[in-house]
mmCIF file of C-alpha atoms and ligand atoms in Angstrom:
data_model
loop_
_atom_site.group_PDB
_atom_site.id
_atom_site.type_symbol
_atom_site.label_atom_id
_atom_site.label_comp_id
_atom_site.label_asym_id
_atom_site.label_seq_id
_atom_site.Cartn_x
_atom_site.Cartn_y
_atom_site.Cartn_z
ATOM 1 C CA MET A 1 0.000 0.000 0.000
ATOM 2 C CA THR A 2 1.328 3.436 -0.882
ATOM 3 C CA TRP A 3 1.428 6.099 1.783
ATOM 4 C CA ASN A 4 0.346 9.058 -0.322
ATOM 5 C CA PRO A 5 -3.382 8.652 -0.852
ATOM 6 C CA ALA A 6 -4.125 9.291 -4.507
ATOM 7 C CA PRO A 7 -7.342 10.962 -5.598
ATOM 8 C CA ARG A 8 -9.718 8.699 -7.504
ATOM 9 C CA CYS A 9 -10.708 11.616 -9.713
ATOM 10 C CA LEU A 10 -7.298 13.176 -10.396
ATOM 11 C CA ALA A 11 -8.256 14.680 -13.776
ATOM 12 C CA ASP A 12 -11.378 16.254 -12.281
ATOM 13 C CA VAL A 13 -9.448 17.676 -9.331
ATOM 14 C CA GLU A 14 -6.895 19.133 -11.733
ATOM 15 C CA ALA A 15 -9.670 20.647 -13.863
ATOM 16 C CA VAL A 16 -11.077 22.330 -10.746
ATOM 17 C CA ALA A 17 -7.607 23.599 -9.810
ATOM 18 C CA GLU A 18 -7.195 25.090 -13.295
ATOM 19 C CA ALA A 19 -10.634 26.702 -13.171
ATOM 20 C CA LEU A 20 -9.863 28.301 -9.793
ATOM 21 C CA LEU A 21 -6.538 29.645 -11.067
ATOM 22 C CA ARG A 22 -8.206 31.210 -14.095
ATOM 23 C CA ASP A 23 -10.394 33.771 -12.262
ATOM 24 C CA ASP A 24 -9.656 36.137 -9.414
ATOM 25 C CA ASP A 25 -12.776 36.753 -7.383
ATOM 26 C CA TRP A 26 -14.735 33.775 -6.063
ATOM 27 C CA LEU A 27 -18.004 33.319 -4.282
ATOM 28 C CA ILE A 28 -17.943 30.242 -2.042
ATOM 29 C CA VAL A 29 -21.294 28.606 -1.322
ATOM 30 C CA THR A 30 -22.395 25.446 0.412
ATOM 31 C CA HIS A 31 -25.724 23.835 1.271
ATOM 32 C CA GLU A 32 -28.402 25.263 3.535
ATOM 33 C CA ARG A 33 -28.116 24.443 7.241
ATOM 34 C CA PRO A 34 -24.449 23.573 6.689
ATOM 35 C CA ASP A 35 -22.907 20.706 8.675
ATOM 36 C CA GLY A 36 -19.263 20.049 9.563
ATOM 37 C CA ASP A 37 -18.296 18.942 6.080
ATOM 38 C CA ALA A 38 -20.072 21.861 4.424
ATOM 39 C CA ILE A 39 -18.431 24.416 6.719
ATOM 40 C CA GLY A 40 -15.080 22.618 6.793
ATOM 41 C CA SER A 41 -14.958 22.464 3.006
ATOM 42 C CA ALA A 42 -16.110 26.064 2.509
ATOM 43 C CA LEU A 43 -13.495 27.392 4.953
ATOM 44 C CA ALA A 44 -10.811 25.083 3.531
ATOM 45 C CA MET A 45 -11.693 26.487 0.103
ATOM 46 C CA SER A 46 -11.305 30.033 1.444
ATOM 47 C CA LEU A 47 -7.844 29.158 2.772
ATOM 48 C CA LEU A 48 -6.851 27.576 -0.550
ATOM 49 C CA LEU A 49 -8.070 30.586 -2.540
ATOM 50 C CA GLU A 50 -6.242 32.939 -0.198
ATOM 51 C CA LYS A 51 -3.015 30.969 -0.637
ATOM 52 C CA ILE A 52 -3.219 31.113 -4.424
ATOM 53 C CA GLY A 53 -3.763 34.866 -4.263
ATOM 54 C CA LYS A 54 -7.490 35.051 -4.997
ATOM 55 C CA ARG A 55 -10.245 37.124 -3.471
ATOM 56 C CA TRP A 56 -13.153 35.211 -1.968
ATOM 57 C CA THR A 57 -16.482 35.716 -0.247
ATOM 58 C CA PHE A 58 -18.064 32.858 1.694
ATOM 59 C CA MET A 59 -21.750 33.670 1.690
ATOM 60 C CA VAL A 60 -24.256 32.018 4.018
ATOM 61 C CA GLU A 61 -27.986 32.290 4.604
ATOM 62 C CA ALA A 62 -27.606 32.565 8.359
ATOM 63 C CA PRO A 63 -24.747 32.812 10.872
ATOM 64 C CA LEU A 64 -22.725 29.593 11.134
ATOM 65 C CA PRO A 65 -23.334 27.257 14.102
ATOM 66 C CA ALA A 66 -21.173 28.297 17.058
ATOM 67 C CA ARG A 67 -19.697 24.824 17.520
ATOM 68 C CA PHE A 68 -17.391 25.466 14.542
ATOM 69 C CA ASP A 69 -16.035 28.790 15.799
ATOM 70 C CA TYR A 70 -12.539 27.311 16.259
ATOM 71 C CA LEU A 71 -12.067 27.271 12.474
ATOM 72 C CA GLU A 72 -9.994 29.925 10.719
ATOM 73 C CA HIS A 73 -12.145 32.402 8.738
ATOM 74 C CA TYR A 74 -15.223 31.290 10.724
ATOM 75 C CA SER A 75 -16.058 34.903 11.503
ATOM 76 C CA LYS A 76 -15.536 35.950 7.878
ATOM 77 C CA ALA A 77 -18.647 34.195 6.607
ATOM 78 C CA THR A 78 -20.894 36.882 5.098
ATOM 79 C CA VAL A 79 -24.609 36.660 5.754
ATOM 80 C CA VAL A 80 -26.454 37.249 2.498
ATOM 81 C CA SER A 81 -28.451 40.429 1.932
ATOM 82 C CA ASP A 82 -30.073 42.256 -0.980
ATOM 83 C CA GLU A 83 -27.038 44.472 -1.542
ATOM 84 C CA TYR A 84 -25.199 41.495 -3.088
ATOM 85 C CA ALA A 85 -27.795 40.815 -5.803
ATOM 86 C CA GLY A 86 -26.122 39.722 -9.046
ATOM 87 C CA ARG A 87 -22.659 40.585 -7.716
ATOM 88 C CA PHE A 88 -20.676 37.405 -8.358
ATOM 89 C CA GLN A 89 -19.367 36.099 -11.692
ATOM 90 C CA HIS A 90 -17.490 33.072 -10.355
ATOM 91 C CA VAL A 91 -18.932 30.552 -7.931
ATOM 92 C CA VAL A 92 -17.415 27.562 -6.226
ATOM 93 C CA ALA A 93 -20.009 25.270 -4.642
ATOM 94 C CA VAL A 94 -18.787 22.773 -2.062
ATOM 95 C CA ASP A 95 -20.745 19.828 -0.616
ATOM 96 C CA CYS A 96 -23.819 20.776 -2.693
ATOM 97 C CA ALA A 97 -25.579 17.717 -4.122
ATOM 98 C CA ASP A 98 -27.226 20.005 -6.663
ATOM 99 C CA ALA A 99 -27.557 23.738 -7.346
ATOM 100 C CA ALA A 100 -30.901 23.818 -5.525
ATOM 101 C CA ARG A 101 -28.994 23.185 -2.298
ATOM 102 C CA TYR A 102 -27.923 26.846 -2.320
ATOM 103 C CA ALA A 103 -31.151 28.174 -3.843
ATOM 104 C CA ALA A 104 -31.460 30.984 -1.287
ATOM 105 C CA LEU A 105 -28.092 32.383 -2.420
ATOM 106 C CA GLN A 106 -28.783 32.072 -6.134
ATOM 107 C CA PHE A 107 -29.791 35.738 -6.523
ATOM 108 C CA VAL A 108 -26.274 36.979 -5.736
ATOM 109 C CA VAL A 109 -24.939 35.017 -8.730
ATOM 110 C CA ALA A 110 -24.707 37.010 -11.976
ATOM 111 C CA GLU A 111 -26.379 35.780 -15.141
ATOM 112 C CA GLY A 112 -24.059 33.414 -17.026
ATOM 113 C CA ALA A 113 -21.660 33.031 -14.085
ATOM 114 C CA THR A 114 -19.157 30.156 -14.068
ATOM 115 C CA VAL A 115 -19.794 27.551 -11.399
ATOM 116 C CA VAL A 116 -17.192 25.120 -10.088
ATOM 117 C CA ASN A 117 -18.579 22.106 -8.234
ATOM 118 C CA VAL A 118 -16.737 20.055 -5.594
ATOM 119 C CA ASP A 119 -18.887 17.401 -3.964
ATOM 120 C CA HIS A 120 -19.254 13.775 -2.899
ATOM 121 C CA HIS A 121 -22.968 13.079 -3.334
ATOM 122 C CA ARG A 122 -23.815 10.264 -5.725
ATOM 123 C CA THR A 123 -26.909 12.150 -6.884
ATOM 124 C CA ASN A 124 -24.818 15.178 -8.001
ATOM 125 C CA PRO A 125 -25.666 15.976 -11.660
ATOM 126 C CA ARG A 126 -22.262 17.679 -12.258
ATOM 127 C CA PHE A 127 -23.816 21.117 -12.579
ATOM 128 C CA GLY A 128 -20.547 23.057 -12.872
ATOM 129 C CA VAL A 129 -18.165 24.003 -15.689
ATOM 130 C CA ALA A 130 -15.573 22.030 -13.724
ATOM 131 C CA ASN A 131 -16.695 19.204 -11.443
ATOM 132 C CA ALA A 132 -14.741 17.206 -8.896
ATOM 133 C CA VAL A 133 -17.479 14.843 -7.794
ATOM 134 C CA ASP A 134 -16.461 11.615 -6.107
ATOM 135 C CA ALA A 135 -19.236 9.611 -4.491
ATOM 136 C CA ASP A 136 -16.657 7.316 -2.908
ATOM 137 C CA ALA A 137 -15.071 10.184 -0.999
ATOM 138 C CA ALA A 138 -16.121 10.094 2.652
ATOM 139 C CA ALA A 139 -16.427 13.861 2.719
ATOM 140 C CA THR A 140 -16.102 16.817 0.382
ATOM 141 C CA CYS A 141 -13.098 17.682 2.565
ATOM 142 C CA GLU A 142 -11.423 14.490 1.325
ATOM 143 C CA ILE A 143 -11.582 15.858 -2.240
ATOM 144 C CA LEU A 144 -10.308 19.246 -1.037
ATOM 145 C CA PHE A 145 -7.306 17.519 0.515
ATOM 146 C CA HIS A 146 -6.409 16.368 -3.001
ATOM 147 C CA LEU A 147 -7.181 19.819 -4.390
ATOM 148 C CA ALA A 148 -4.676 21.319 -1.936
ATOM 149 C CA LYS A 149 -2.064 18.941 -3.350
ATOM 150 C CA ALA A 150 -3.024 19.793 -6.933
ATOM 151 C CA LEU A 151 -2.687 23.516 -6.144
ATOM 152 C CA GLN A 152 0.566 22.810 -4.291
ATOM 153 C CA VAL A 153 -0.762 24.534 -1.191
ATOM 154 C CA PRO A 154 0.979 23.202 1.936
ATOM 155 C CA LEU A 155 -1.185 21.758 4.722
ATOM 156 C CA SER A 156 -1.084 24.570 7.260
ATOM 157 C CA GLU A 157 -2.611 23.889 10.675
ATOM 158 C CA PRO A 158 -5.772 25.945 9.933
ATOM 159 C CA LEU A 159 -6.278 24.232 6.570
ATOM 160 C CA SER A 160 -5.718 20.815 8.147
ATOM 161 C CA ALA A 161 -8.198 21.601 10.932
ATOM 162 C CA ALA A 162 -10.874 22.549 8.385
ATOM 163 C CA LEU A 163 -10.296 19.392 6.332
ATOM 164 C CA TYR A 164 -10.215 17.198 9.430
ATOM 165 C CA THR A 165 -13.506 18.695 10.635
ATOM 166 C CA GLY A 166 -15.319 17.633 7.466
ATOM 167 C CA ILE A 167 -13.849 14.137 7.434
ATOM 168 C CA LEU A 168 -14.461 13.605 11.150
ATOM 169 C CA THR A 169 -18.087 14.728 11.026
ATOM 170 C CA ASP A 170 -19.093 13.034 7.750
ATOM 171 C CA THR A 171 -17.707 9.710 9.004
ATOM 172 C CA ALA A 172 -19.375 10.352 12.399
ATOM 173 C CA GLY A 173 -16.001 10.003 14.097
ATOM 174 C CA PHE A 174 -14.430 7.462 11.709
ATOM 175 C CA VAL A 175 -17.098 4.807 12.207
ATOM 176 C CA GLN A 176 -19.483 5.017 9.245
ATOM 177 C CA PRO A 177 -19.012 2.598 6.328
ATOM 178 C CA ASN A 178 -17.462 5.450 4.288
ATOM 179 C CA THR A 179 -14.373 5.188 6.544
ATOM 180 C CA THR A 180 -11.802 3.821 4.089
ATOM 181 C CA PRO A 181 -8.057 3.237 4.471
ATOM 182 C CA GLU A 182 -7.540 6.495 2.527
ATOM 183 C CA VAL A 183 -9.586 8.346 5.145
ATOM 184 C CA TYR A 184 -7.200 7.186 7.857
ATOM 185 C CA GLN A 185 -4.171 7.987 5.688
ATOM 186 C CA ILE A 186 -5.437 11.508 5.072
ATOM 187 C CA ALA A 187 -6.356 11.929 8.750
ATOM 188 C CA ALA A 188 -2.847 10.825 9.729
ATOM 189 C CA GLU A 189 -1.351 13.438 7.422
ATOM 190 C CA LEU A 190 -3.635 16.106 8.885
ATOM 191 C CA LEU A 191 -2.546 15.131 12.404
ATOM 192 C CA MET A 192 1.066 15.394 11.304
ATOM 193 C CA SER A 193 0.233 18.915 10.103
ATOM 194 C CA GLY A 194 -0.760 19.970 13.580
ATOM 195 C CA VAL A 195 -4.371 18.869 14.114
ATOM 196 C CA ARG A 196 -5.112 17.904 17.718
ATOM 197 C CA PRO A 197 -7.993 15.422 17.410
ATOM 198 C CA TYR A 198 -9.757 16.122 20.693
ATOM 199 C CA ASP A 199 -9.661 19.882 20.127
ATOM 200 C CA ILE A 200 -11.853 19.241 17.096
ATOM 201 C CA ALA A 201 -13.869 16.210 18.225
ATOM 202 C CA GLU A 202 -15.013 17.907 21.404
ATOM 203 C CA PRO A 203 -16.698 20.947 19.821
ATOM 204 C CA ALA A 204 -17.574 19.350 16.452
ATOM 205 C CA LEU A 205 -18.988 16.012 17.603
ATOM 206 C CA GLU A 206 -19.419 15.712 21.353
ATOM 207 C CA ALA A 207 -20.675 19.062 22.610
ATOM 208 C CA ARG A 208 -24.418 19.536 23.116
ATOM 209 C CA SER A 209 -26.093 22.586 24.564
ATOM 210 C CA ALA A 210 -28.575 22.176 27.405
ATOM 211 C CA GLU A 211 -31.288 23.229 24.929
ATOM 212 C CA GLN A 212 -30.214 20.522 22.544
ATOM 213 C CA MET A 213 -30.446 17.954 25.347
ATOM 214 C CA HIS A 214 -33.922 19.173 26.176
ATOM 215 C CA LEU A 215 -34.963 18.808 22.545
ATOM 216 C CA LEU A 216 -33.492 15.296 22.520
ATOM 217 C CA GLN A 217 -35.553 14.431 25.587
ATOM 218 C CA MET A 218 -38.724 15.615 23.877
ATOM 219 C CA ALA A 219 -37.925 13.880 20.598
ATOM 220 C CA LEU A 220 -37.135 10.574 22.303
ATOM 221 C CA SER A 221 -40.513 10.683 24.005
ATOM 222 C CA ASN A 222 -42.198 10.398 20.581
ATOM 223 C CA LEU A 223 -39.878 7.717 19.188
ATOM 224 C CA THR A 224 -41.848 5.015 17.393
ATOM 225 C CA VAL A 225 -40.601 1.700 16.090
ATOM 226 C CA SER A 226 -42.493 -0.051 13.277
ATOM 227 C CA GLU A 227 -44.371 -3.198 14.278
ATOM 228 C CA ASP A 228 -41.837 -5.382 12.474
ATOM 229 C CA GLY A 229 -38.931 -3.426 14.012
ATOM 230 C CA ARG A 230 -37.381 -2.606 10.625
ATOM 231 C CA TYR A 231 -37.632 1.187 10.879
ATOM 232 C CA ALA A 232 -38.034 3.799 13.571
ATOM 233 C CA ALA A 233 -38.938 7.466 13.552
ATOM 234 C CA LEU A 234 -38.770 10.631 15.614
ATOM 235 C CA TYR A 235 -40.319 13.990 14.942
ATOM 236 C CA VAL A 236 -39.617 17.569 15.930
ATOM 237 C CA THR A 237 -42.369 20.177 15.745
ATOM 238 C CA ARG A 238 -42.023 23.959 15.795
ATOM 239 C CA GLY A 239 -43.508 23.878 19.292
ATOM 240 C CA MET A 240 -40.813 21.486 20.491
ATOM 241 C CA ILE A 241 -37.990 23.629 19.089
ATOM 242 C CA GLU A 242 -39.484 26.739 20.704
ATOM 243 C CA GLY A 243 -40.290 24.922 23.959
ATOM 244 C CA ALA A 244 -36.722 23.674 24.281
ATOM 245 C CA GLY A 245 -35.327 27.098 23.391
ATOM 246 C CA ALA A 246 -33.400 25.204 20.731
ATOM 247 C CA GLU A 247 -32.170 26.279 17.320
ATOM 248 C CA GLU A 248 -32.777 24.760 13.922
ATOM 249 C CA ASP A 249 -29.300 23.186 13.901
ATOM 250 C CA ASP A 250 -29.929 21.457 17.225
ATOM 251 C CA VAL A 251 -31.967 18.860 15.337
ATOM 252 C CA GLU A 252 -28.745 17.585 13.754
ATOM 253 C CA GLY A 253 -27.881 14.085 14.957
ATOM 254 C CA LEU A 254 -31.278 13.161 16.387
ATOM 255 C CA VAL A 255 -31.973 10.761 13.515
ATOM 256 C CA GLY A 256 -29.082 8.592 14.726
ATOM 257 C CA PHE A 257 -31.101 7.634 17.788
ATOM 258 C CA ALA A 258 -33.817 6.116 15.587
ATOM 259 C CA ARG A 259 -31.293 4.252 13.482
ATOM 260 C CA SER A 260 -29.311 2.967 16.474
ATOM 261 C CA ILE A 261 -32.069 0.601 17.634
ATOM 262 C CA ASP A 262 -30.719 -2.903 17.117
ATOM 263 C CA THR A 263 -33.475 -4.287 14.875
ATOM 264 C CA VAL A 264 -33.790 -1.117 12.808
ATOM 265 C CA GLU A 265 -32.431 -0.782 9.266
ATOM 266 C CA VAL A 266 -33.817 2.708 8.530
ATOM 267 C CA GLY A 267 -34.003 5.603 10.982
ATOM 268 C CA ILE A 268 -36.157 8.594 10.082
ATOM 269 C CA LEU A 269 -36.467 12.098 11.477
ATOM 270 C CA PHE A 270 -39.243 14.526 10.571
ATOM 271 C CA ARG A 271 -38.781 18.222 11.294
ATOM 272 C CA GLU A 272 -41.378 20.913 10.778
ATOM 273 C CA THR A 273 -39.696 23.896 9.100
ATOM 274 C CA PRO A 274 -40.614 27.552 9.683
ATOM 275 C CA LEU A 275 -42.028 27.530 6.124
ATOM 276 C CA GLN A 276 -44.626 24.874 6.948
ATOM 277 C CA GLN A 277 -42.782 22.140 5.164
ATOM 278 C CA VAL A 278 -41.539 18.882 6.587
ATOM 279 C CA LYS A 279 -37.810 18.155 6.298
ATOM 280 C CA VAL A 280 -37.102 14.423 6.341
ATOM 281 C CA SER A 281 -33.755 12.866 7.266
ATOM 282 C CA LEU A 282 -33.171 9.220 6.386
ATOM 283 C CA ARG A 283 -30.365 6.984 7.648
ATOM 284 C CA SER A 284 -29.812 3.298 6.902
ATOM 285 C CA LYS A 285 -27.406 0.702 8.246
ATOM 286 C CA ARG A 286 -26.478 -1.814 5.580
ATOM 287 C CA ARG A 287 -29.150 -2.666 3.049
ATOM 288 C CA VAL A 288 -31.454 0.153 2.019
ATOM 289 C CA ASP A 289 -30.379 2.883 -0.418
ATOM 290 C CA VAL A 290 -32.073 5.855 1.248
ATOM 291 C CA SER A 291 -30.890 8.291 -1.456
ATOM 292 C CA GLU A 292 -33.328 6.509 -3.799
ATOM 293 C CA VAL A 293 -36.167 7.008 -1.338
ATOM 294 C CA ALA A 294 -35.246 10.700 -0.928
ATOM 295 C CA GLN A 295 -35.005 11.200 -4.694
ATOM 296 C CA ARG A 296 -38.582 9.988 -5.089
ATOM 297 C CA PHE A 297 -39.571 13.067 -3.068
ATOM 298 C CA GLY A 298 -37.270 15.482 -4.905
ATOM 299 C CA GLY A 299 -34.386 15.158 -2.441
ATOM 300 C CA GLY A 300 -31.115 13.242 -2.563
ATOM 301 C CA GLY A 301 -27.937 12.440 -0.681
ATOM 302 C CA HIS A 302 -25.887 9.343 -0.013
ATOM 303 C CA ILE A 303 -26.776 5.631 0.073
ATOM 304 C CA ARG A 304 -26.829 5.594 3.899
ATOM 305 C CA ALA A 305 -27.746 9.243 4.616
ATOM 306 C CA ALA A 306 -30.203 11.260 2.582
ATOM 307 C CA GLY A 307 -32.894 13.875 2.929
ATOM 308 C CA CYS A 308 -35.867 15.529 1.267
ATOM 309 C CA THR A 309 -38.490 18.165 1.974
ATOM 310 C CA LEU A 310 -42.255 17.664 1.629
ATOM 311 C CA GLU A 311 -44.795 20.455 1.265
ATOM 312 C CA THR A 312 -47.397 18.915 3.503
ATOM 313 C CA THR A 313 -48.408 18.259 7.091
ATOM 314 C CA LEU A 314 -46.329 16.227 9.496
ATOM 315 C CA GLU A 315 -48.949 13.495 9.588
ATOM 316 C CA ASP A 316 -49.156 13.160 5.822
ATOM 317 C CA ALA A 317 -45.356 13.288 5.421
ATOM 318 C CA MET A 318 -45.045 10.422 7.886
ATOM 319 C CA GLU A 319 -47.608 8.353 6.014
ATOM 320 C CA GLN A 320 -45.936 8.928 2.631
ATOM 321 C CA ILE A 321 -42.406 8.311 3.881
ATOM 322 C CA PHE A 322 -43.343 5.209 5.880
ATOM 323 C CA THR A 323 -44.962 3.702 2.780
ATOM 324 C CA ALA A 324 -41.880 4.448 0.654
ATOM 325 C CA VAL A 325 -39.498 3.131 3.313
ATOM 326 C CA GLU A 326 -41.510 -0.076 3.749
ATOM 327 C CA ARG A 327 -41.328 -0.649 0.001
ATOM 328 C CA ALA A 328 -37.557 0.003 -0.006
ATOM 329 C CA LEU A 329 -37.110 -2.408 2.904
ATOM 330 C CA ASP A 330 -39.109 -5.063 1.033
ATOM 331 C CA GLU A 331 -37.089 -4.514 -2.150
ATOM 332 C CA ALA A 332 -33.841 -4.810 -0.181
ATOM 333 C CA ARG A 333 -35.276 -7.988 1.440
ATOM 334 C CA VAL A 334 -34.719 -6.686 4.949
HETATM 335 P P1 5GP B 1 -29.633 15.529 6.427
HETATM 336 O O1 5GP B 1 -30.629 14.465 6.670
HETATM 337 O O2 5GP B 1 -28.568 15.551 7.461
HETATM 338 O O3 5GP B 1 -30.235 16.867 6.156
HETATM 339 O O4 5GP B 1 -28.925 15.157 5.060
HETATM 340 C C1 5GP B 1 -28.335 13.906 4.835
HETATM 341 C C2 5GP B 1 -27.596 13.932 3.498
HETATM 342 O O5 5GP B 1 -28.525 14.089 2.436
HETATM 343 C C3 5GP B 1 -26.626 15.111 3.388
HETATM 344 O O6 5GP B 1 -25.482 14.647 2.717
HETATM 345 C C4 5GP B 1 -27.372 16.122 2.576
HETATM 346 O O7 5GP B 1 -26.500 16.901 1.815
HETATM 347 C C5 5GP B 1 -28.303 15.279 1.713
HETATM 348 N N1 5GP B 1 -29.591 15.954 1.545
HETATM 349 C C6 5GP B 1 -30.442 16.314 2.538
HETATM 350 N N2 5GP B 1 -31.548 16.922 2.054
HETATM 351 C C7 5GP B 1 -31.382 16.941 0.703
HETATM 352 C C8 5GP B 1 -32.182 17.442 -0.377
HETATM 353 O O8 5GP B 1 -33.274 17.980 -0.201
HETATM 354 N N3 5GP B 1 -31.672 17.293 -1.619
HETATM 355 C C9 5GP B 1 -30.480 16.688 -1.865
HETATM 356 N N4 5GP B 1 -30.058 16.583 -3.121
HETATM 357 N N5 5GP B 1 -29.708 16.200 -0.874
HETATM 358 C C10 5GP B 1 -30.141 16.317 0.379
HETATM 359 MN MN1 MN B 2 -20.556 16.087 3.033
#
């Protein structure tokens, strides 16, 4: 086995590197309600662009979750506003399964803008002029590690911390099935570049606010397991989020409790959004391709972690999703 992990999509990574070198002023975007990989890859991208002498703006819909405030450039994320309408000619999207994942930021992008796409979702339609899309990468940050090499940017401690954050969170602490030998090789190199694992694991994975704990308590009290034990679900209503004094991001991770039940193959979380939609998170263990289920409802994601949004009531969303999940379980012979 060679020590230097090689990118599976070397030509694509090089095409992205060339595209980034070609223009000088970049808008960085990632998906709504960004998680560790989204934020890690956006901030890693900002560090890469800075190192190659480019200007960049990392635009977000809302302030970033506080748990990631240890990352360099965290406080430089710009919250979108009308003044930026049509301002950007060059966009780099990271961890976006499709362009709709940054729909709320679309109005700051100029007509005919170039879009560069770095992502690891299997449902990604390669929507950019240059695309480094590798569904076998554990995290978008894994692809950005290779991009750093292609751009010949050294792994500084801040860059390594950003990359490590994405890989750590998207593998749920190096335990999900996407944890390959390359993931450990890359992680080892990031540690050698100055990353202290607990300094990242503690805020990024372990820490929960008291409000988050309260929300967990409430969600667990409505946990249901299907009669046959094959799937389990939790839901979070607006009232629960308000009652717990919790924030939208505090819902992150709750779906794991449904999936963790020993007989369960598919864990499901339903969250009422402020826009009277229902956001569904799907997680499977070994057999069911939940990205297929999510795609049936206009969503997408990975084989074992996917999501979609339904314009309906909580009750109806549950009925529709349960039917689709039962069918997927049958098809996978679970
Ligand atoms: P989560 O359930 O944590 O929101 O998302 C799980 C995975 O599915 C993430 O990788 C996320 O990017 C993807 N995902 C969630 N919702 C959607 C969606 O509506 N469309 C697409 N294409 N992907 C989604
Ligand atoms: Mn990701």
